[in-house]
CSV table of C-alpha atoms and ligand atoms in Angstrom, one decimal:
chain,number,residue,atom,x,y,z
A,1,MET,CA,7.7,-29.7,2.0
A,2,ALA,CA,4.5,-27.9,2.7
A,3,THR,CA,4.8,-24.3,3.9
A,4,ASP,CA,1.1,-24.0,4.7
A,5,TYR,CA,-0.4,-23.3,8.2
A,6,PRO,CA,-3.6,-24.9,9.5
A,7,GLN,CA,-6.9,-23.6,8.5
A,8,THR,CA,-8.4,-21.4,11.3
A,9,GLY,CA,-11.5,-23.5,12.5
A,10,PRO,CA,-15.1,-22.5,12.5
A,11,LEU,CA,-14.7,-21.7,16.1
A,12,ASN,CA,-13.1,-18.5,15.0
A,13,ALA,CA,-15.6,-17.5,12.4
A,14,PRO,CA,-16.4,-13.9,13.0
A,15,GLU,CA,-19.3,-13.4,15.5
A,16,LEU,CA,-20.5,-10.6,13.4
A,17,ASP,CA,-20.7,-9.8,9.8
A,18,SER,CA,-19.5,-6.3,10.1
A,19,LEU,CA,-17.5,-3.9,12.4
A,20,LEU,CA,-16.8,-0.2,12.2
A,21,ILE,CA,-13.6,1.0,13.8
A,22,ARG,CA,-14.2,4.8,14.1
A,23,GLU,CA,-11.6,7.6,14.1
A,24,VAL,CA,-8.3,5.9,13.8
A,25,ARG,CA,-5.1,6.8,11.9
A,26,PRO,CA,-3.6,3.8,10.0
A,27,TYR,CA,0.1,3.6,11.0
A,28,GLY,CA,-0.5,6.9,12.8
A,29,GLU,CA,-0.4,8.8,9.5
A,30,GLY,CA,-2.7,11.1,7.9
A,31,GLU,CA,-6.3,12.0,8.6
A,32,LEU,CA,-8.7,10.1,11.1
A,33,VAL,CA,-10.7,7.5,9.1
A,34,ASN,CA,-13.5,5.1,9.7
A,35,VAL,CA,-12.5,1.5,9.0
A,36,LEU,CA,-15.2,-1.1,7.8
A,37,VAL,CA,-14.6,-4.8,8.4
A,38,ARG,CA,-17.0,-7.2,6.7
A,39,ASP,CA,-16.8,-11.0,7.1
A,40,GLY,CA,-13.5,-10.8,8.8
A,41,VAL,CA,-11.8,-8.7,6.1
A,42,ILE,CA,-11.0,-5.1,5.7
A,43,ALA,CA,-13.8,-3.7,3.4
A,44,SER,CA,-12.9,0.0,3.5
A,45,LEU,CA,-10.4,2.3,4.9
A,46,ASP,CA,-12.4,5.3,4.3
A,47,ALA,CA,-16.0,4.1,5.3
A,48,GLY,CA,-17.4,7.7,6.2
A,49,ASP,CA,-20.6,7.2,8.1
A,50,ALA,CA,-21.1,3.6,7.2
A,51,THR,CA,-23.1,1.6,9.8
A,52,ALA,CA,-22.1,-1.8,11.1
A,53,GLU,CA,-23.3,-4.3,13.7
A,54,ARG,CA,-20.6,-3.4,16.1
A,55,VAL,CA,-18.7,-0.1,16.5
A,56,VAL,CA,-15.3,0.3,18.2
A,57,GLU,CA,-14.5,3.9,19.1
A,58,GLY,CA,-10.9,4.5,18.0
A,59,ARG,CA,-10.7,8.0,19.6
A,60,GLY,CA,-8.0,9.2,17.4
A,61,GLY,CA,-5.8,6.1,18.1
A,62,VAL,CA,-3.3,4.5,15.8
A,63,LEU,CA,-4.4,1.5,13.8
A,64,LEU,CA,-1.7,-1.2,13.3
A,65,PRO,CA,-1.8,-4.7,11.9
A,66,GLY,CA,-2.4,-7.1,14.8
A,67,LEU,CA,0.9,-7.9,16.6
A,68,VAL,CA,2.7,-11.2,16.2
A,69,ASP,CA,4.8,-12.6,18.9
A,70,MET,CA,7.1,-15.5,17.8
A,71,HIS,CA,8.1,-16.5,21.4
A,72,VAL,CA,5.8,-16.9,24.3
A,73,HIS,CA,5.4,-19.7,27.0
A,74,PHE,CA,1.8,-20.6,27.7
A,75,ARG,CA,2.7,-23.5,30.2
A,76,GLU,CA,-0.1,-25.8,29.1
A,77,PRO,CA,0.2,-28.8,29.4
A,78,GLY,CA,1.7,-29.2,32.8
A,79,ARG,CA,1.9,-25.8,34.6
A,80,GLU,CA,-1.6,-24.4,34.2
A,81,ASP,CA,-1.2,-22.8,37.7
A,82,ALA,CA,1.2,-20.4,36.0
A,83,GLU,CA,-0.6,-19.9,32.7
A,84,ALA,CA,-3.1,-21.7,30.5
A,85,ILE,CA,-3.6,-21.3,26.7
A,86,ALA,CA,-6.8,-19.4,27.5
A,87,THR,CA,-5.3,-17.0,30.0
A,88,GLY,CA,-2.2,-16.4,27.9
A,89,SER,CA,-4.4,-15.8,24.9
A,90,ARG,CA,-6.3,-13.2,26.7
A,91,ALA,CA,-3.0,-11.6,27.8
A,92,ALA,CA,-1.9,-11.6,24.1
A,93,ALA,CA,-5.3,-10.0,23.0
A,94,ARG,CA,-4.9,-7.3,25.7
A,95,GLY,CA,-1.3,-6.7,24.4
A,96,GLY,CA,-2.6,-6.2,20.8
A,97,PHE,CA,-1.5,-9.6,19.5
A,98,THR,CA,-3.5,-11.7,17.0
A,99,ALA,CA,-0.9,-14.5,16.7
A,100,VAL,CA,1.6,-16.0,19.0
A,101,PHE,CA,4.0,-19.0,18.9
A,102,THR,CA,4.2,-20.9,22.2
A,103,MET,CA,7.3,-22.7,23.1
A,104,ALA,CA,7.8,-26.4,23.4
A,105,ASN,CA,9.1,-26.5,27.0
A,106,THR,CA,5.9,-27.7,28.6
A,107,THR,CA,5.4,-30.9,30.6
A,108,PRO,CA,5.2,-33.0,28.5
A,109,VAL,CA,7.3,-31.4,25.9
A,110,ILE,CA,5.8,-30.7,22.7
A,111,ASP,CA,7.8,-33.1,20.6
A,112,GLN,CA,5.0,-35.1,18.9
A,113,PRO,CA,2.1,-34.3,16.5
A,114,VAL,CA,-0.6,-35.2,19.0
A,115,LEU,CA,0.6,-32.6,21.5
A,116,ALA,CA,1.1,-29.8,18.9
A,117,ASP,CA,-2.4,-30.5,17.6
A,118,ALA,CA,-3.9,-30.2,21.0
A,119,VAL,CA,-2.2,-26.8,21.6
A,120,TRP,CA,-3.4,-25.5,18.4
A,121,ALA,CA,-6.9,-26.7,19.0
A,122,LYS,CA,-7.1,-25.2,22.6
A,123,GLY,CA,-6.0,-21.9,21.1
A,124,GLN,CA,-8.7,-21.9,18.6
A,125,GLU,CA,-11.2,-22.9,21.2
A,126,ALA,CA,-10.2,-19.9,23.2
A,127,GLY,CA,-10.6,-17.9,20.1
A,128,LEU,CA,-8.7,-14.8,21.2
A,129,CYS,CA,-5.6,-15.1,19.1
A,130,ASP,CA,-3.9,-17.8,16.9
A,131,VAL,CA,-1.7,-19.9,19.1
A,132,HIS,CA,0.8,-21.8,17.1
A,133,PRO,CA,2.7,-24.5,18.8
A,134,VAL,CA,6.6,-24.6,18.5
A,135,GLY,CA,7.9,-28.1,18.3
A,136,ALA,CA,11.0,-29.3,20.1
A,137,ILE,CA,14.0,-29.8,18.0
A,138,THR,CA,15.1,-32.8,20.1
A,139,LYS,CA,13.2,-35.5,21.9
A,140,ASN,CA,12.1,-34.3,25.3
A,141,ARG,CA,14.4,-31.4,24.7
A,142,GLU,CA,17.3,-33.5,26.0
A,143,GLY,CA,19.6,-32.6,23.1
A,144,LYS,CA,20.4,-36.2,22.3
A,145,GLN,CA,18.1,-37.3,19.3
A,146,LEU,CA,16.2,-35.2,16.9
A,147,ALA,CA,12.4,-35.1,17.4
A,148,GLU,CA,10.1,-36.0,14.6
A,149,LEU,CA,10.2,-32.6,12.9
A,150,GLY,CA,8.7,-33.9,9.7
A,151,MET,CA,5.8,-35.5,11.5
A,152,MET,CA,5.1,-32.4,13.5
A,153,ALA,CA,5.4,-30.4,10.3
A,154,ASP,CA,2.8,-32.6,8.6
A,155,SER,CA,0.4,-32.7,11.6
A,156,GLN,CA,-2.9,-30.8,11.8
A,157,ALA,CA,-1.0,-27.9,13.6
A,158,ARG,CA,1.5,-27.6,10.6
A,159,VAL,CA,4.4,-26.9,13.0
A,160,ARG,CA,6.7,-24.4,11.2
A,161,VAL,CA,8.9,-23.3,14.0
A,162,PHE,CA,11.1,-25.6,16.1
A,163,SER,CA,13.1,-24.8,19.3
A,164,ASP,CA,14.4,-26.4,22.5
A,165,ASP,CA,14.0,-22.9,24.1
A,166,GLY,CA,14.9,-22.9,27.7
A,167,THR,CA,18.0,-25.0,26.8
A,168,CYS,CA,20.3,-24.8,23.8
A,169,VAL,CA,20.9,-27.5,21.3
A,170,ASP,CA,24.6,-27.6,22.1
A,171,ASN,CA,25.7,-30.7,20.4
A,172,SER,CA,27.1,-29.4,17.1
A,173,ALA,CA,26.6,-32.6,15.1
A,174,LEU,CA,23.0,-32.8,16.1
A,175,MET,CA,22.4,-29.1,15.4
A,176,ARG,CA,24.0,-29.6,11.9
A,177,ARG,CA,21.4,-32.5,11.3
A,178,ALA,CA,18.7,-30.1,12.4
A,179,VAL,CA,19.8,-27.4,10.1
A,180,GLU,CA,19.8,-29.9,7.2
A,181,TYR,CA,16.4,-31.1,8.2
A,182,SER,CA,15.0,-27.7,8.5
A,183,LYS,CA,16.1,-26.9,5.0
A,184,ALA,CA,14.4,-30.1,3.7
A,185,HIS,CA,11.2,-29.2,5.4
A,186,ASP,CA,11.4,-25.4,5.0
A,187,VAL,CA,10.9,-24.8,8.7
A,188,LEU,CA,12.6,-22.4,11.1
A,189,LEU,CA,15.0,-23.4,13.9
A,190,ALA,CA,14.9,-21.0,16.8
A,191,GLN,CA,17.9,-21.3,19.0
A,192,HIS,CA,18.3,-20.5,22.6
A,193,CYS,CA,21.9,-19.5,22.5
A,194,ALA,CA,23.7,-20.4,25.8
A,195,ASP,CA,26.6,-22.9,26.1
A,196,PRO,CA,25.4,-25.1,28.9
A,197,VAL,CA,28.9,-25.8,30.2
A,198,ALA,CA,29.8,-22.0,30.3
A,199,THR,CA,26.6,-21.2,32.0
A,200,GLU,CA,26.4,-23.9,34.4
A,201,ALA,CA,24.7,-22.7,37.6
A,202,ALA,CA,24.9,-19.1,36.3
A,203,VAL,CA,22.0,-16.8,37.4
A,204,ALA,CA,23.0,-13.4,36.4
A,205,HIS,CA,25.1,-11.5,33.8
A,206,GLU,CA,28.8,-12.0,34.4
A,207,GLY,CA,30.1,-8.5,35.5
A,208,PRO,CA,30.8,-6.1,38.3
A,209,THR,CA,27.3,-6.3,39.7
A,210,ALA,CA,27.0,-10.1,39.9
A,211,ALA,CA,30.5,-10.1,41.3
A,212,ARG,CA,29.5,-7.7,44.1
A,213,LEU,CA,26.3,-9.4,44.9
A,214,GLY,CA,27.8,-12.9,44.9
A,215,LEU,CA,25.8,-14.2,42.0
A,216,ARG,CA,27.3,-16.8,39.6
A,217,GLY,CA,28.0,-15.0,36.4
A,218,TRP,CA,26.8,-15.8,32.9
A,219,PRO,CA,29.4,-14.7,30.2
A,220,ARG,CA,28.5,-13.0,27.0
A,221,ALA,CA,30.8,-15.5,25.2
A,222,ALA,CA,28.4,-18.3,26.2
A,223,GLU,CA,25.6,-16.8,24.0
A,224,GLU,CA,28.0,-15.4,21.2
A,225,SER,CA,29.8,-18.7,20.7
A,226,ILE,CA,26.6,-20.5,20.0
A,227,VAL,CA,25.3,-17.6,17.8
A,228,ALA,CA,28.6,-17.8,15.8
A,229,ARG,CA,28.5,-21.6,15.4
A,230,ASP,CA,24.8,-21.6,14.2
A,231,LEU,CA,25.5,-18.8,11.8
A,232,LEU,CA,28.1,-21.0,10.3
A,233,LEU,CA,26.0,-24.1,10.2
A,234,SER,CA,23.3,-22.1,8.4
A,235,ARG,CA,25.9,-20.7,5.9
A,236,ASP,CA,27.2,-24.2,5.1
A,237,TYR,CA,24.0,-26.3,5.2
A,238,GLY,CA,21.4,-23.7,4.3
A,239,GLY,CA,18.6,-24.1,6.9
A,240,ARG,CA,16.9,-21.1,8.4
A,241,VAL,CA,18.2,-20.2,11.8
A,242,HIS,CA,16.6,-17.7,14.2
A,243,ILE,CA,18.4,-16.4,17.2
A,244,CYS,CA,16.1,-16.1,20.2
A,245,HIS,CA,16.4,-13.1,22.6
A,246,ALA,CA,19.6,-11.6,21.5
A,247,SER,CA,21.2,-10.0,24.6
A,248,THR,CA,24.7,-8.8,23.9
A,249,ALA,CA,26.6,-6.3,21.7
A,250,GLY,CA,28.7,-9.1,20.4
A,251,THR,CA,25.6,-11.1,19.2
A,252,VAL,CA,24.7,-7.9,17.3
A,253,ALA,CA,28.1,-7.7,15.8
A,254,LEU,CA,28.0,-11.4,14.7
A,255,LEU,CA,24.5,-11.0,13.1
A,256,LYS,CA,25.6,-7.9,11.2
A,257,TRP,CA,28.6,-10.0,9.8
A,258,ALA,CA,26.3,-12.9,8.9
A,259,LYS,CA,23.7,-10.6,7.1
A,260,GLU,CA,26.5,-8.9,5.1
A,261,GLN,CA,27.6,-12.4,4.0
A,262,GLY,CA,24.1,-13.3,2.9
A,263,ILE,CA,23.5,-15.9,5.5
A,264,GLU,CA,19.7,-16.4,6.0
A,265,VAL,CA,19.4,-15.7,9.7
A,266,SER,CA,16.9,-13.7,11.7
A,267,ALA,CA,16.9,-12.6,15.3
A,268,GLU,CA,14.6,-11.2,17.9
A,269,VAL,CA,15.0,-9.1,21.0
A,270,THR,CA,12.8,-8.8,24.1
A,271,PRO,CA,11.4,-5.7,25.5
A,272,HIS,CA,13.1,-6.4,28.8
A,273,HIS,CA,16.5,-6.6,27.3
A,274,LEU,CA,15.9,-3.3,25.6
A,275,LEU,CA,14.8,-1.5,28.8
A,276,LEU,CA,16.5,-3.1,31.8
A,277,THR,CA,20.0,-3.8,33.0
A,278,ASP,CA,21.6,-5.9,35.7
A,279,ALA,CA,21.4,-2.8,37.9
A,280,ARG,CA,18.0,-4.3,38.8
A,281,LEU,CA,19.6,-7.2,40.6
A,282,GLU,CA,20.6,-5.1,43.6
A,283,THR,CA,17.4,-6.0,45.4
A,284,TYR,CA,18.0,-9.7,44.9
A,285,ASP,CA,14.3,-9.8,43.7
A,286,ALA,CA,14.0,-12.9,41.5
A,287,VAL,CA,11.3,-11.0,39.4
A,288,ASN,CA,14.5,-9.7,37.6
A,289,LYS,CA,16.0,-13.3,36.9
A,290,VAL,CA,15.7,-14.1,33.3
A,291,ASN,CA,17.5,-16.3,30.8
A,292,PRO,CA,19.6,-14.9,29.1
A,293,PRO,CA,20.1,-12.4,31.8
A,294,LEU,CA,19.8,-8.7,32.0
A,295,ARG,CA,23.0,-7.2,30.7
A,296,GLU,CA,24.7,-3.8,30.8
A,297,ASP,CA,24.0,-0.3,29.4
A,298,SER,CA,26.3,-0.9,26.5
A,299,ASP,CA,24.6,-4.0,25.5
A,300,VAL,CA,21.2,-2.2,25.8
A,301,ALA,CA,22.4,0.6,23.5
A,302,ALA,CA,23.7,-1.9,21.0
A,303,LEU,CA,20.5,-3.8,20.9
A,304,ARG,CA,18.4,-0.7,20.5
A,305,GLN,CA,20.5,0.5,17.5
A,306,ALA,CA,20.4,-2.9,15.9
A,307,LEU,CA,16.6,-3.0,16.0
A,308,LEU,CA,16.4,0.3,14.5
A,309,ASP,CA,19.0,-0.8,11.8
A,310,GLY,CA,17.3,-4.1,11.0
A,311,VAL,CA,20.2,-6.1,12.2
A,312,LEU,CA,17.8,-7.4,14.8
A,313,ASP,CA,14.6,-8.3,12.9
A,314,CYS,CA,11.9,-8.1,15.4
A,315,VAL,CA,10.6,-7.9,19.0
A,316,ALA,CA,9.5,-11.0,20.8
A,317,THR,CA,8.3,-10.9,24.4
A,318,ASP,CA,9.6,-14.3,25.7
A,319,HIS,CA,6.4,-14.0,27.9
A,320,ALA,CA,7.5,-16.4,30.7
A,321,PRO,CA,4.8,-16.7,33.4
A,322,HIS,CA,5.8,-18.4,36.7
A,323,ALA,CA,3.8,-19.2,39.8
A,324,ALA,CA,4.7,-17.2,42.9
A,325,VAL,CA,6.2,-20.2,44.5
A,326,ASN,CA,8.8,-20.3,41.7
A,327,LYS,CA,9.7,-16.6,42.0
A,328,CYS,CA,9.2,-15.6,45.6
A,329,CYS,CA,12.2,-17.5,46.8
A,330,GLU,CA,16.1,-17.3,46.9
A,331,PHE,CA,17.5,-15.9,43.7
A,332,ASP,CA,19.5,-19.1,43.0
A,333,HIS,CA,16.4,-21.3,43.2
A,334,ALA,CA,14.0,-19.1,41.4
A,335,LEU,CA,12.9,-19.9,37.9
A,336,PRO,CA,14.1,-17.5,35.1
A,337,GLY,CA,11.5,-15.5,33.0
A,338,MET,CA,9.1,-12.6,33.1
A,339,LEU,CA,5.7,-11.6,31.8
A,340,GLY,CA,5.8,-9.7,28.5
A,341,LEU,CA,2.6,-9.7,26.4
A,342,GLU,CA,0.7,-6.9,28.1
A,343,THR,CA,3.6,-4.5,28.5
A,344,SER,CA,5.5,-5.0,25.2
A,345,LEU,CA,3.9,-2.4,22.9
A,346,ALA,CA,3.9,0.3,25.7
A,347,ILE,CA,7.7,-0.3,26.2
A,348,ILE,CA,8.5,-0.2,22.5
A,349,ALA,CA,6.4,2.9,22.1
A,350,GLU,CA,8.1,4.5,25.1
A,351,ILE,CA,11.8,3.7,24.0
A,352,PHE,CA,11.4,4.3,20.3
A,353,VAL,CA,8.3,6.3,19.3
A,354,ARG,CA,8.0,8.8,22.2
A,355,ALA,CA,11.7,9.2,22.1
A,356,GLY,CA,11.4,10.3,18.5
A,357,LEU,CA,13.7,7.4,17.2
A,358,ALA,CA,11.0,5.6,15.1
A,359,ASP,CA,7.4,5.9,13.9
A,360,TRP,CA,4.4,3.6,14.0
A,361,ARG,CA,5.1,2.2,10.7
A,362,TRP,CA,8.3,0.8,12.0
A,363,VAL,CA,6.5,-0.6,15.1
A,364,ALA,CA,4.2,-2.4,12.6
A,365,LYS,CA,7.3,-3.8,10.9
A,366,VAL,CA,9.1,-5.0,14.1
A,367,MET,CA,6.2,-6.3,16.0
A,368,SER,CA,3.9,-7.7,13.2
A,369,GLU,CA,5.2,-7.8,9.7
A,370,ARG,CA,8.8,-9.1,10.3
A,371,PRO,CA,7.7,-11.9,12.8
A,372,ALA,CA,4.9,-13.0,10.3
A,373,GLN,CA,7.5,-13.0,7.5
A,374,ILE,CA,10.2,-14.9,9.5
A,375,THR,CA,7.7,-17.6,10.5
A,376,LYS,CA,6.0,-17.5,7.0
A,377,LEU,CA,2.7,-17.0,8.7
A,378,PRO,CA,-0.1,-16.0,6.3
A,379,GLY,CA,-2.9,-13.7,7.2
A,380,HIS,CA,-1.0,-11.7,9.9
A,381,GLY,CA,1.5,-8.9,9.7
A,382,ARG,CA,-0.2,-7.8,6.4
A,383,PRO,CA,-0.6,-4.3,5.2
A,384,LEU,CA,-3.6,-2.3,6.2
A,385,ALA,CA,-5.4,-2.6,3.0
A,386,VAL,CA,-8.8,-3.5,1.5
A,387,GLY,CA,-9.2,-7.2,1.1
A,388,GLU,CA,-6.7,-8.1,3.9
A,389,PRO,CA,-7.8,-10.2,6.9
A,390,ALA,CA,-9.0,-7.9,9.7
A,391,ASN,CA,-6.3,-8.7,12.3
A,392,LEU,CA,-5.8,-5.3,13.8
A,393,ALA,CA,-4.7,-3.4,16.9
A,394,VAL,CA,-5.9,0.1,17.9
A,395,VAL,CA,-3.4,1.9,20.0
A,396,ALA,CA,-4.1,4.9,22.3
A,397,GLU,CA,-1.0,7.0,22.1
A,398,ASP,CA,-1.5,9.1,25.2
A,399,ARG,CA,-3.3,7.1,27.8
A,400,PRO,CA,-0.9,6.9,30.8
A,401,TRP,CA,-1.3,3.8,32.9
A,402,THR,CA,0.7,2.0,35.7
A,403,VAL,CA,1.5,-1.7,35.6
A,404,LYS,CA,-0.4,-3.6,38.3
A,405,PRO,CA,0.5,-7.2,38.3
A,406,ARG,CA,-2.9,-8.2,39.9
A,407,GLU,CA,-4.7,-6.5,37.0
A,408,LEU,CA,-2.9,-8.4,34.1
A,409,ALA,CA,-4.8,-11.1,32.4
A,410,SER,CA,-2.0,-13.5,32.9
A,411,LYS,CA,-2.4,-16.1,35.8
A,412,ALA,CA,1.1,-15.2,36.9
A,413,GLU,CA,2.2,-11.9,38.3
A,414,ASN,CA,6.0,-11.9,37.7
A,415,THR,CA,6.4,-8.7,35.8
A,416,PRO,CA,9.6,-6.6,36.5
A,417,PHE,CA,7.6,-3.6,35.2
A,418,ALA,CA,5.3,-3.5,38.2
A,419,GLY,CA,4.7,0.2,39.3
A,420,MET,CA,6.1,1.6,36.1
A,421,GLU,CA,4.1,4.2,34.2
A,422,PHE,CA,3.8,4.0,30.5
A,423,HIS,CA,1.9,6.3,28.2
A,424,THR,CA,0.8,4.1,25.4
A,425,LYS,CA,-2.0,1.5,25.7
A,426,VAL,CA,-3.7,-1.0,23.5
A,427,ALA,CA,-7.3,0.2,23.2
A,428,ALA,CA,-8.6,-2.7,21.0
A,429,THR,CA,-7.6,-5.8,19.3
A,430,VAL,CA,-9.5,-7.5,16.4
A,431,LEU,CA,-8.9,-11.0,15.2
A,432,ARG,CA,-10.5,-11.7,11.7
A,433,GLY,CA,-13.2,-9.2,12.5
A,434,LYS,CA,-14.0,-10.3,16.0
A,435,VAL,CA,-13.2,-7.8,18.8
A,436,THR,CA,-10.9,-9.7,21.2
A,437,HIS,CA,-10.1,-6.9,23.5
A,438,GLU,CA,-11.5,-3.5,24.2
A,439,GLY,CA,-10.4,-1.4,27.1
B,501,DOR,O1,13.9,-16.6,31.2
B,501,DOR,C1,13.6,-17.6,30.5
B,501,DOR,N1,12.3,-18.3,30.8
B,501,DOR,N2,14.2,-18.0,29.4
B,501,DOR,C2,13.9,-19.1,28.8
B,501,DOR,O2,14.6,-19.4,27.8
B,501,DOR,C3,12.9,-20.0,29.2
B,501,DOR,C4,11.8,-19.2,29.9
B,501,DOR,C5,10.9,-20.1,30.6
B,501,DOR,O3,10.4,-21.2,30.1
B,501,DOR,O4,10.6,-19.8,31.8
B,502,ZN,ZN1,11.6,-18.4,25.9
């Protein structure tokens, strides 16, 4: 019943003993300060004219704890043509992330300790962000037999989050067993909520747009019925359930009810479900195909409010790179998913901070602190304070930029945000005192 995570290896030992981050405002509050980092730890938040081996110019930017993304797809092993752990890690660093959880739907599926250990080791080798493998809940993600959760939990990678993401664990008896197991091992079950029968061959949100375009619709109830079932399983058997990529107003209502009952549930929302609707489908461009699908304005409004209210706990990108061959094809045949890591902070800043709905402390909460708490990940999502690990992001609040797929660090280019202008950019990222991105 260990709740520890693996030791970060010597590969990630800071290159330098000291780093000075000049002229930043922690959480975007108060005066500009110089921050001194020594041996991978914050040594001073008021370092004056201290010197260091390396200097990062903050230029008045906002200092945040390094972001944590509990839902990405790095495609290694199996589809390194779309993304690899090294390229995904670079995208993460450029997006301000210092830790990510990469999903198990690789080829082969991450359902054994040896595979989880390999993912962790490759992430440490890349040295740009901590890449924690998510283990599959069922063997080969087939939904038939539980995978060896305990063995993966005890492996070198110390797997603490399990998910069949990409598919739903729809068998209720099996999910009940998983919930019981998760309680015994104190691990998190992240559910991809989509009733497979109700969503068979579905490619778009069920509504007037899909009907007009002749696309097979994906009803809200297919998500909400699984959310409701899993909340009840958690209530009755006590495991920690996490709802992946909440996409409907009804899911929000169910989560609110569950939290009022004291059920220990958490939920994430993606930047794309917070920004885009199924109006994007008019062009039939499969770059907008994603699972769960883009919904309607009323859902977007409910998701935004729920994130502000804490009914939704955190932002997760569901960064889902796909090779051009799997996206530049008929809508029905394209694979679902979109890139997220390099645009997420800019989108959240645009919707919430620049619109005056939230401040940077709140961004730190939903993009760093809460995901680290939900995954019980130590060392990340910590307060900006002396003695804490120097996992940091520096954000330029007013540096307009336009998303150009070719210029992203990801191997894939499937971003629906191509051509959009955002105002906020990650200027630097620091992992345990090492500068992993500066731009
Ligand atoms: O759009 C999606 N893409 N949703 C998922 O659940 C899986 C993901 C993928 O692996 O591409
Ligand atoms: Zn996913």
